[in-house]
Coordinates of C-alpha atoms in Angstrom, one line a residue:
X97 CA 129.5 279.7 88.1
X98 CA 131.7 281.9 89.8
X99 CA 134.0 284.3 87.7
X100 CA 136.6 283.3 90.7
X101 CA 139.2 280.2 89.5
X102 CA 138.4 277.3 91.6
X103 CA 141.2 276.3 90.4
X104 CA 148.8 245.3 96.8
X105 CA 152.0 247.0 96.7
X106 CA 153.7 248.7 93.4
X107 CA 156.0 245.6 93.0
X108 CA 153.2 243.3 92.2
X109 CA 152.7 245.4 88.9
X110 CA 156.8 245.9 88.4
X111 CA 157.3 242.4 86.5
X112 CA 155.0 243.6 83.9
X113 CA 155.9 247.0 83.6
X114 CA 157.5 247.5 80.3
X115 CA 160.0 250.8 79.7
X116 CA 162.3 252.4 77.3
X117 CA 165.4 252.2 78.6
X118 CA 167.3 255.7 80.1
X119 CA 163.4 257.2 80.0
X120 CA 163.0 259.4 83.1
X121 CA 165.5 257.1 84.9
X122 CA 165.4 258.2 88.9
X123 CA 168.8 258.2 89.3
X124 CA 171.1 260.5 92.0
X125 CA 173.1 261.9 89.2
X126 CA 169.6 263.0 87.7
X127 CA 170.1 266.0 90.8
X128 CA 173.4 267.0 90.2
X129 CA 173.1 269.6 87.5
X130 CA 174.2 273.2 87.0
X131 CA 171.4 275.9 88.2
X132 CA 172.5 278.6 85.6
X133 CA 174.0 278.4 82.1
X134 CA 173.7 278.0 78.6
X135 CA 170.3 277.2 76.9
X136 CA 169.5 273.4 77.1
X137 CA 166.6 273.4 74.8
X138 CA 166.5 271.0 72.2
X139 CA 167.2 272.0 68.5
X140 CA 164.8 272.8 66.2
X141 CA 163.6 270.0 64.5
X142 CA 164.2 267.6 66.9
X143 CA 161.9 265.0 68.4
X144 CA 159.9 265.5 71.6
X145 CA 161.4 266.8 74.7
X146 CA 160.1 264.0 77.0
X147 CA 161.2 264.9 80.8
X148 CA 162.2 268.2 79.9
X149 CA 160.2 270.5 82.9
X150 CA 159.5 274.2 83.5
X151 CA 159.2 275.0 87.1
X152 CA 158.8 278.4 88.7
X153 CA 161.4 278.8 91.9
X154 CA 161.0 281.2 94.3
X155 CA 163.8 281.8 97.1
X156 CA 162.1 280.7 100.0
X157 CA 158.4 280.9 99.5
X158 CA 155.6 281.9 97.1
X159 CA 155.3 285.7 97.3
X160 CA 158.8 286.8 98.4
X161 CA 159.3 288.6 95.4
X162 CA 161.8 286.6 93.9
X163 CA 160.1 283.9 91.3
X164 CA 162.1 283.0 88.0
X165 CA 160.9 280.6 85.4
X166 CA 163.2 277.8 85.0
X167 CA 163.8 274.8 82.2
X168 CA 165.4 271.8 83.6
X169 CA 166.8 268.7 81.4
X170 CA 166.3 265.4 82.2
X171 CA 170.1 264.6 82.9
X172 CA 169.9 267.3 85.4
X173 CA 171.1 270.8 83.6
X174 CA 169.1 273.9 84.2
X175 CA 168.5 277.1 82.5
X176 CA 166.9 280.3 84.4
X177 CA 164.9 282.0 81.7
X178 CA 163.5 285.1 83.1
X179 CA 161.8 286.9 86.4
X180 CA 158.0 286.2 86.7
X181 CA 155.3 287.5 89.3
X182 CA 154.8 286.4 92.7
X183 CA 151.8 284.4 91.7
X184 CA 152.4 283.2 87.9
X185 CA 152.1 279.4 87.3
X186 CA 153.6 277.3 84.3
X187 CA 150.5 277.2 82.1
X188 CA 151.8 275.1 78.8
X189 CA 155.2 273.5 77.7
X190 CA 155.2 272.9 73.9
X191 CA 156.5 269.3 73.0
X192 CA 160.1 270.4 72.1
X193 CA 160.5 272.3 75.3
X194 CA 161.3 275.5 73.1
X195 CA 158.2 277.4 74.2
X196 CA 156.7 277.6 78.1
X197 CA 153.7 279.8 79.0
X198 CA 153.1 281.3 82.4
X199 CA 149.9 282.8 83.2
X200 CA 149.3 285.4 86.0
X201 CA 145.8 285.5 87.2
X202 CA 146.2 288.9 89.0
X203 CA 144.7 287.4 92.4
X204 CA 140.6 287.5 91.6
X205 CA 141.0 290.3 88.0
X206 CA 139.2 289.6 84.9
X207 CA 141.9 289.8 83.4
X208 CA 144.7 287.2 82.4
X209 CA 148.4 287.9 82.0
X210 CA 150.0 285.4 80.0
X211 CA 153.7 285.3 78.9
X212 CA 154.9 283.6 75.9
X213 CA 158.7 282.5 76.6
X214 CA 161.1 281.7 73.8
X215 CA 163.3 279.5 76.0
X216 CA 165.9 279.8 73.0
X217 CA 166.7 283.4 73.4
X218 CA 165.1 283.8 76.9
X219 CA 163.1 286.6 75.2
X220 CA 159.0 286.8 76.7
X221 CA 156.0 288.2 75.1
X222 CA 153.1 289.9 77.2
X223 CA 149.8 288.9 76.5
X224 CA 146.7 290.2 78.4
X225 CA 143.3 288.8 77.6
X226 CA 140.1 290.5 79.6
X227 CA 138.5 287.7 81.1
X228 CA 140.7 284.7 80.1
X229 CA 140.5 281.6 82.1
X230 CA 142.9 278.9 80.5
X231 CA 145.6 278.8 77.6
X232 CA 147.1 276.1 75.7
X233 CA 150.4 276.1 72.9
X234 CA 148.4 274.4 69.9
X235 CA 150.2 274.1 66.3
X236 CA 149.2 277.3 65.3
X237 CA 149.9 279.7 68.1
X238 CA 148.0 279.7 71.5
X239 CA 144.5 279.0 72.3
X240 CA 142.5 281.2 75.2
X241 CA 139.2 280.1 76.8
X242 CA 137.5 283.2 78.1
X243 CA 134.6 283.8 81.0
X244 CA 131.6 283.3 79.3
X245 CA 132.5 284.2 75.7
X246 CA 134.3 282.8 72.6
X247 CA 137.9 281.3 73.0
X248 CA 140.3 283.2 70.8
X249 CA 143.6 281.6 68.8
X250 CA 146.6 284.3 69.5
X251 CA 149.9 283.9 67.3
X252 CA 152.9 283.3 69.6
X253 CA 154.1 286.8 69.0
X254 CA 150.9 287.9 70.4
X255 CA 148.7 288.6 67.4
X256 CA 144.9 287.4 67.3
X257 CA 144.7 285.2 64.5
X258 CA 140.9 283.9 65.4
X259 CA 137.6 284.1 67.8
X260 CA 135.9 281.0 67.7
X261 CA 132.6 280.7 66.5
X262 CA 129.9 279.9 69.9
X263 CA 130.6 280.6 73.5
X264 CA 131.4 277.2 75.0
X265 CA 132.8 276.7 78.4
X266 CA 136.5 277.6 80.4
X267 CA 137.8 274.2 80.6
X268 CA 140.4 274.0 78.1
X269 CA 142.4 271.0 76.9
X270 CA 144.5 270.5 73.5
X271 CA 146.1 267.4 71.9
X272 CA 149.7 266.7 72.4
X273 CA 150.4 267.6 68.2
X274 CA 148.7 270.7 69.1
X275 CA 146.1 270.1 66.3
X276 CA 142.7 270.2 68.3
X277 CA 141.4 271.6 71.2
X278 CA 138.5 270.3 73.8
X279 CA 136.0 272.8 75.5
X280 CA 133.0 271.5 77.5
X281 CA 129.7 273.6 76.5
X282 CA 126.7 274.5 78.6
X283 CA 125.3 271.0 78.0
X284 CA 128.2 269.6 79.4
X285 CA 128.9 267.9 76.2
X286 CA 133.0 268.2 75.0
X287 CA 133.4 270.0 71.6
X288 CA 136.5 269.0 69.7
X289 CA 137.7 271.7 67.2
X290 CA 140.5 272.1 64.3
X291 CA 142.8 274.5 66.8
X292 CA 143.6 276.3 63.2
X293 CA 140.6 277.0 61.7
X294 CA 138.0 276.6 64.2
X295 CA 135.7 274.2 62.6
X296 CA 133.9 271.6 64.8
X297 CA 135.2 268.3 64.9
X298 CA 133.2 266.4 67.2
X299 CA 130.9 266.8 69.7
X300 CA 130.7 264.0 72.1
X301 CA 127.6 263.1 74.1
X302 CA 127.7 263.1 78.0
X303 CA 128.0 259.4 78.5
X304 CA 124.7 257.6 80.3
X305 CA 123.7 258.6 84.2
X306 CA 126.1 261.6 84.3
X307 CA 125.0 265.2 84.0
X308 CA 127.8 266.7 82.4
X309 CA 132.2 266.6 81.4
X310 CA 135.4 268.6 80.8
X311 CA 138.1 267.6 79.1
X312 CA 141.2 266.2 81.0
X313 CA 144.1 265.3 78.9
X314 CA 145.9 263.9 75.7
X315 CA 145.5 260.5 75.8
X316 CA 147.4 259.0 72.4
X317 CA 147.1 259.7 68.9
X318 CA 143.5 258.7 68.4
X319 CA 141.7 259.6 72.0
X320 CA 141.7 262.1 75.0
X321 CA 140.4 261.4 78.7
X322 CA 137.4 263.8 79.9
X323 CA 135.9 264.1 83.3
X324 CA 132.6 263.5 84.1
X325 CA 130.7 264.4 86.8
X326 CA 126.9 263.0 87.9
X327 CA 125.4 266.3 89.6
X328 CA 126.8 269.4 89.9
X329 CA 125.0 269.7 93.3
X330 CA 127.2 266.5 95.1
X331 CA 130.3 265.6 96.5
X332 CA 133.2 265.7 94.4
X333 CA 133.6 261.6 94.0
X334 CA 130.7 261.7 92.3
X335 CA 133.3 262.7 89.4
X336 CA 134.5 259.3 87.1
X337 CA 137.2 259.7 84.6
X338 CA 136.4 258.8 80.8
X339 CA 138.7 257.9 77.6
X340 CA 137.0 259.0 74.1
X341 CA 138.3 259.5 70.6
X342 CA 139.0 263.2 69.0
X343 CA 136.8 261.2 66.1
X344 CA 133.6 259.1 67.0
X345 CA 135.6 255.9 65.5
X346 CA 136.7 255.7 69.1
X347 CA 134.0 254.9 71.5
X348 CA 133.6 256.3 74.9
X349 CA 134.9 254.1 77.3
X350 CA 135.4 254.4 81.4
X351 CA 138.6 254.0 82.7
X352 CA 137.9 252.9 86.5
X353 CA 135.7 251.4 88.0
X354 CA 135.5 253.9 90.9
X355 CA 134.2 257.4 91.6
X356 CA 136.8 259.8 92.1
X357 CA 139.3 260.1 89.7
X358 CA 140.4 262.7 87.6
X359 CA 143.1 264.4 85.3
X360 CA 144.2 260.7 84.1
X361 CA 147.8 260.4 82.6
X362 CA 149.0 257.2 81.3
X363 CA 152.2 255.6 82.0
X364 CA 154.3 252.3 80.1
X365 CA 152.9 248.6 81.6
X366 CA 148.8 250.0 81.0
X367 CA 149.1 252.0 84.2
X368 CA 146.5 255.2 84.9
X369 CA 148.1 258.6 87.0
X370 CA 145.1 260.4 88.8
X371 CA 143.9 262.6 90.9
X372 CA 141.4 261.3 93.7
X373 CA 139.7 263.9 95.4
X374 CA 138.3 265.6 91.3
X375 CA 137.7 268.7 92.4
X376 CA 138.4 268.9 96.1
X377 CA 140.9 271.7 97.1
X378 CA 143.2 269.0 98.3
X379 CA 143.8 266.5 95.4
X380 CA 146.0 263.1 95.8
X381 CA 148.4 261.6 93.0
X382 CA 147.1 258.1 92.9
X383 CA 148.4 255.5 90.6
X384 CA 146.0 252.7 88.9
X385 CA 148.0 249.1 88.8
X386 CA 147.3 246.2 86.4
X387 CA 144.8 244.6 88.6
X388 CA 143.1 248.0 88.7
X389 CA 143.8 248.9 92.1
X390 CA 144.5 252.7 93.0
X391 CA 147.4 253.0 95.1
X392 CA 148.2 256.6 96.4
X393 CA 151.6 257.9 95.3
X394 CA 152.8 259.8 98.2
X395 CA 150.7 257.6 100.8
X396 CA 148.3 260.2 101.6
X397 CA 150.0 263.5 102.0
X398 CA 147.7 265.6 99.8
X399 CA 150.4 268.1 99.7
X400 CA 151.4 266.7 96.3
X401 CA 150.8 267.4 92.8
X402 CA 151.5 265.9 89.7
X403 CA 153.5 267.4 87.0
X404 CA 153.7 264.9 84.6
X405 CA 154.0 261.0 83.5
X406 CA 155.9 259.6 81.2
X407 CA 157.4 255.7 80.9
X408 CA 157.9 254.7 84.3
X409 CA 158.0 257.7 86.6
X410 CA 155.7 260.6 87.4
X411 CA 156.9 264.0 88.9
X412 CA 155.3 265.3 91.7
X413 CA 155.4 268.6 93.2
X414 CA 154.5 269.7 96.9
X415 CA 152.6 273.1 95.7
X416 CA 149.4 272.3 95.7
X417 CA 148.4 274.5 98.4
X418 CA 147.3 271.4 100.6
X419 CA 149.1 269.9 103.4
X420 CA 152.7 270.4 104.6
X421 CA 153.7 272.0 101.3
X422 CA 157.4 271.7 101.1
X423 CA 158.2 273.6 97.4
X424 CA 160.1 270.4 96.0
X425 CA 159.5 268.7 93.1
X426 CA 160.6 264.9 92.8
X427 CA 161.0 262.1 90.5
X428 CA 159.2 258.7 91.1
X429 CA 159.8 255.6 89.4
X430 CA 156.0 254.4 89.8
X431 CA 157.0 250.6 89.8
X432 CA 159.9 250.1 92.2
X433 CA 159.1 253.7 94.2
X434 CA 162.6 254.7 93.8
X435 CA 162.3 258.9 94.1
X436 CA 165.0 261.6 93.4
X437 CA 164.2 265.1 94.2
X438 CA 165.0 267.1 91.3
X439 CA 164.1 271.1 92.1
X440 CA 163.4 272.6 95.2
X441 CA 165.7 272.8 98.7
X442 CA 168.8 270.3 98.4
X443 CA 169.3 270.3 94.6
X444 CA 171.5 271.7 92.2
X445 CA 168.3 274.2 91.3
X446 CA 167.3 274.9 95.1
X447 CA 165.0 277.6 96.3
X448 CA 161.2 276.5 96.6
X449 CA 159.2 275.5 93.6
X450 CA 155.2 276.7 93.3
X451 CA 154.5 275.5 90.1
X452 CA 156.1 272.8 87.1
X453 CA 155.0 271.3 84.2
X454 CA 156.9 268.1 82.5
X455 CA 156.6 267.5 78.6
X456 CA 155.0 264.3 78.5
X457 CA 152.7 263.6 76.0
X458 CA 150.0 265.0 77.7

């Protein structure tokens, strides 16, 4: 591998869509916030900051010079936290919105610049790691996967705490209580570890007929989603999305019944979010309805990305560097397709948005 980042209709499944009620709601008042102001973060202690976001806004474009990291609430108020670099993306958001991490890549370096936020106070902390790849907020700090060695577990102040025993792979996922974390290894196999201590938790097999997996996303309490792939040497919809349990009590289990999905969310009414293209530069938010047909959420502009799903919406951002990309980042309800944009040109935030991240579970 290179050291280079490589990085029906809808209203059919409406009736059986089931929500929490003022969850994510797509509303116009939803866009009529205040850019600037006080803090909006949660208080300590309290529950998960579902539809909170971090977005990175730039004035007119990526690279002008002018990109601040900004939290938004879901009834609309903002906060601008603090400057970033030109090309820093919203790596993590922890689950009570009070920590975000950007990461700066340094266009091509070995070497990753990550900034721990304290959305609180507003106040960052520089960390540089020589040849990190991917971080993720776990329960006891943050977790770095690193180009062809050992990841390491950093304190939040910056402190390493732990290198993890074995050299697995850069792929890098972490449960949503932030107790375990996911690495494929050169098998292709996904090792599940205690994010604290390091020890080995699981390591599950590559399931039959595919060569290898990486770990996707939280799934619920018990399981996580990985994404397997059936040569290295193909196409990229040779790549089929699994579910399988952080223990082995939960068996592995395939979630489509098509090649080509990837990154799988899930949403309220036993909907899927996913990516079809797996790792084709231009990926496509599709959504997979209760008679297991994938619909594409934008209706095939691959210019969109998505930054999290929760209840009944999904947001999706046009910054993925495919298509007519636009900087906005909107809110869709996934079963009536009511969408409010909620950052970008037009909105109480404005400017144009390169990266976002939405606390949802996952």
């Amino acid at each position: 591998m290179s050291r280079a980042r490589t990085r029906t209709t809808l209203a059919a499944a409406a009736a059986a869509l089931t929500c929490t009620a003022g969850v994510f709601a797509a509303t116009a008042a939803d866009a009529a916030g205040t850019a600037t102001g006080p803090s909006i973060v949660p208080p300590p202690g309290a529950p998960t900051a579902y539809g909170y976001t971090a977005l990175i806004r730039h004035g007119s474009s990526a690279g002008d010079g002018t990109g601040r990291l900004v939290l938004r609430a879901p009834d609309g108020r903002s906060s601008s936290i603090g400057a970033v670099p030109d090309w820093a993306r919203v790596e993590d958001v922890s689950t009570n919105a009070r920590t975000v991490v950007t990461a700066d890549d340094h266009q091509g370096s070995t070497l990753l610049s990550l900034t721990v936020w304290d959305t609180e106070s507003r106040k960052p902390t520089r960390l540089d790691v020589a040849d990190g790849m991917q971080s993720r907020l776990v329960k006891g700090g943050i977790v770095v996967s690193r180009f062809g060695k050992p990841a390491q577990l950093y304190s939040r102040s910056g402190t390493l705490l732990r290198t993890y025993s074995g050299t697995t792979g850069w792929r890098l996922s972490a449960s949503a209580d932030g107790t375990r974390i996911m690495q494929d290894d050169s098998a292709g196999r996904i090792i599940v570890r205690d994010a604290v201590t390091g020890a080995i938790l699981r390591t599950v097999p590559v399931p039959t007929g595919m060569a290898g997996c990486q770990p996707s996303y939280h799934f619920d309490s018990s399981s996580f989603t990985m994404d397997c792939y059936k040569r290295v040497d193909v196409a990229p919809q040779t790549v089929s999305a699994y579910r399988t349990g952080y223990t082995a009590a939960v068996a592995t289990t395939r979630l489509m019944s098509f090649d080509g999905g990837s990154n799988v969310r899930k949403v309220d009414g036993g909907m899927l979010i996913f990516d079809k293209g797996a790792e084709s530069p231009c990926r496509e938010p599709y959504v997979l309805d209760i008679a297991g047909v994938g619909l594409p959420l934008k209706f095939g502009d691959y210019s969109w990305a998505t930054a999290g799903a929760y209840g009944r919406v999904v947001d999706l951002g046009s910054f993925s560097g495919c298509g007519d990309v636009t900087g906005a980042l909107v809110r869709r309800d996934i079963a009536s397709g009511a969408e409010t944009r909620i950052a970008g040109r037009g909105t109480a935030i404005g400017g144009f948005v390169t990266s976002a991240k939405t606390v949802d579970g996952t």
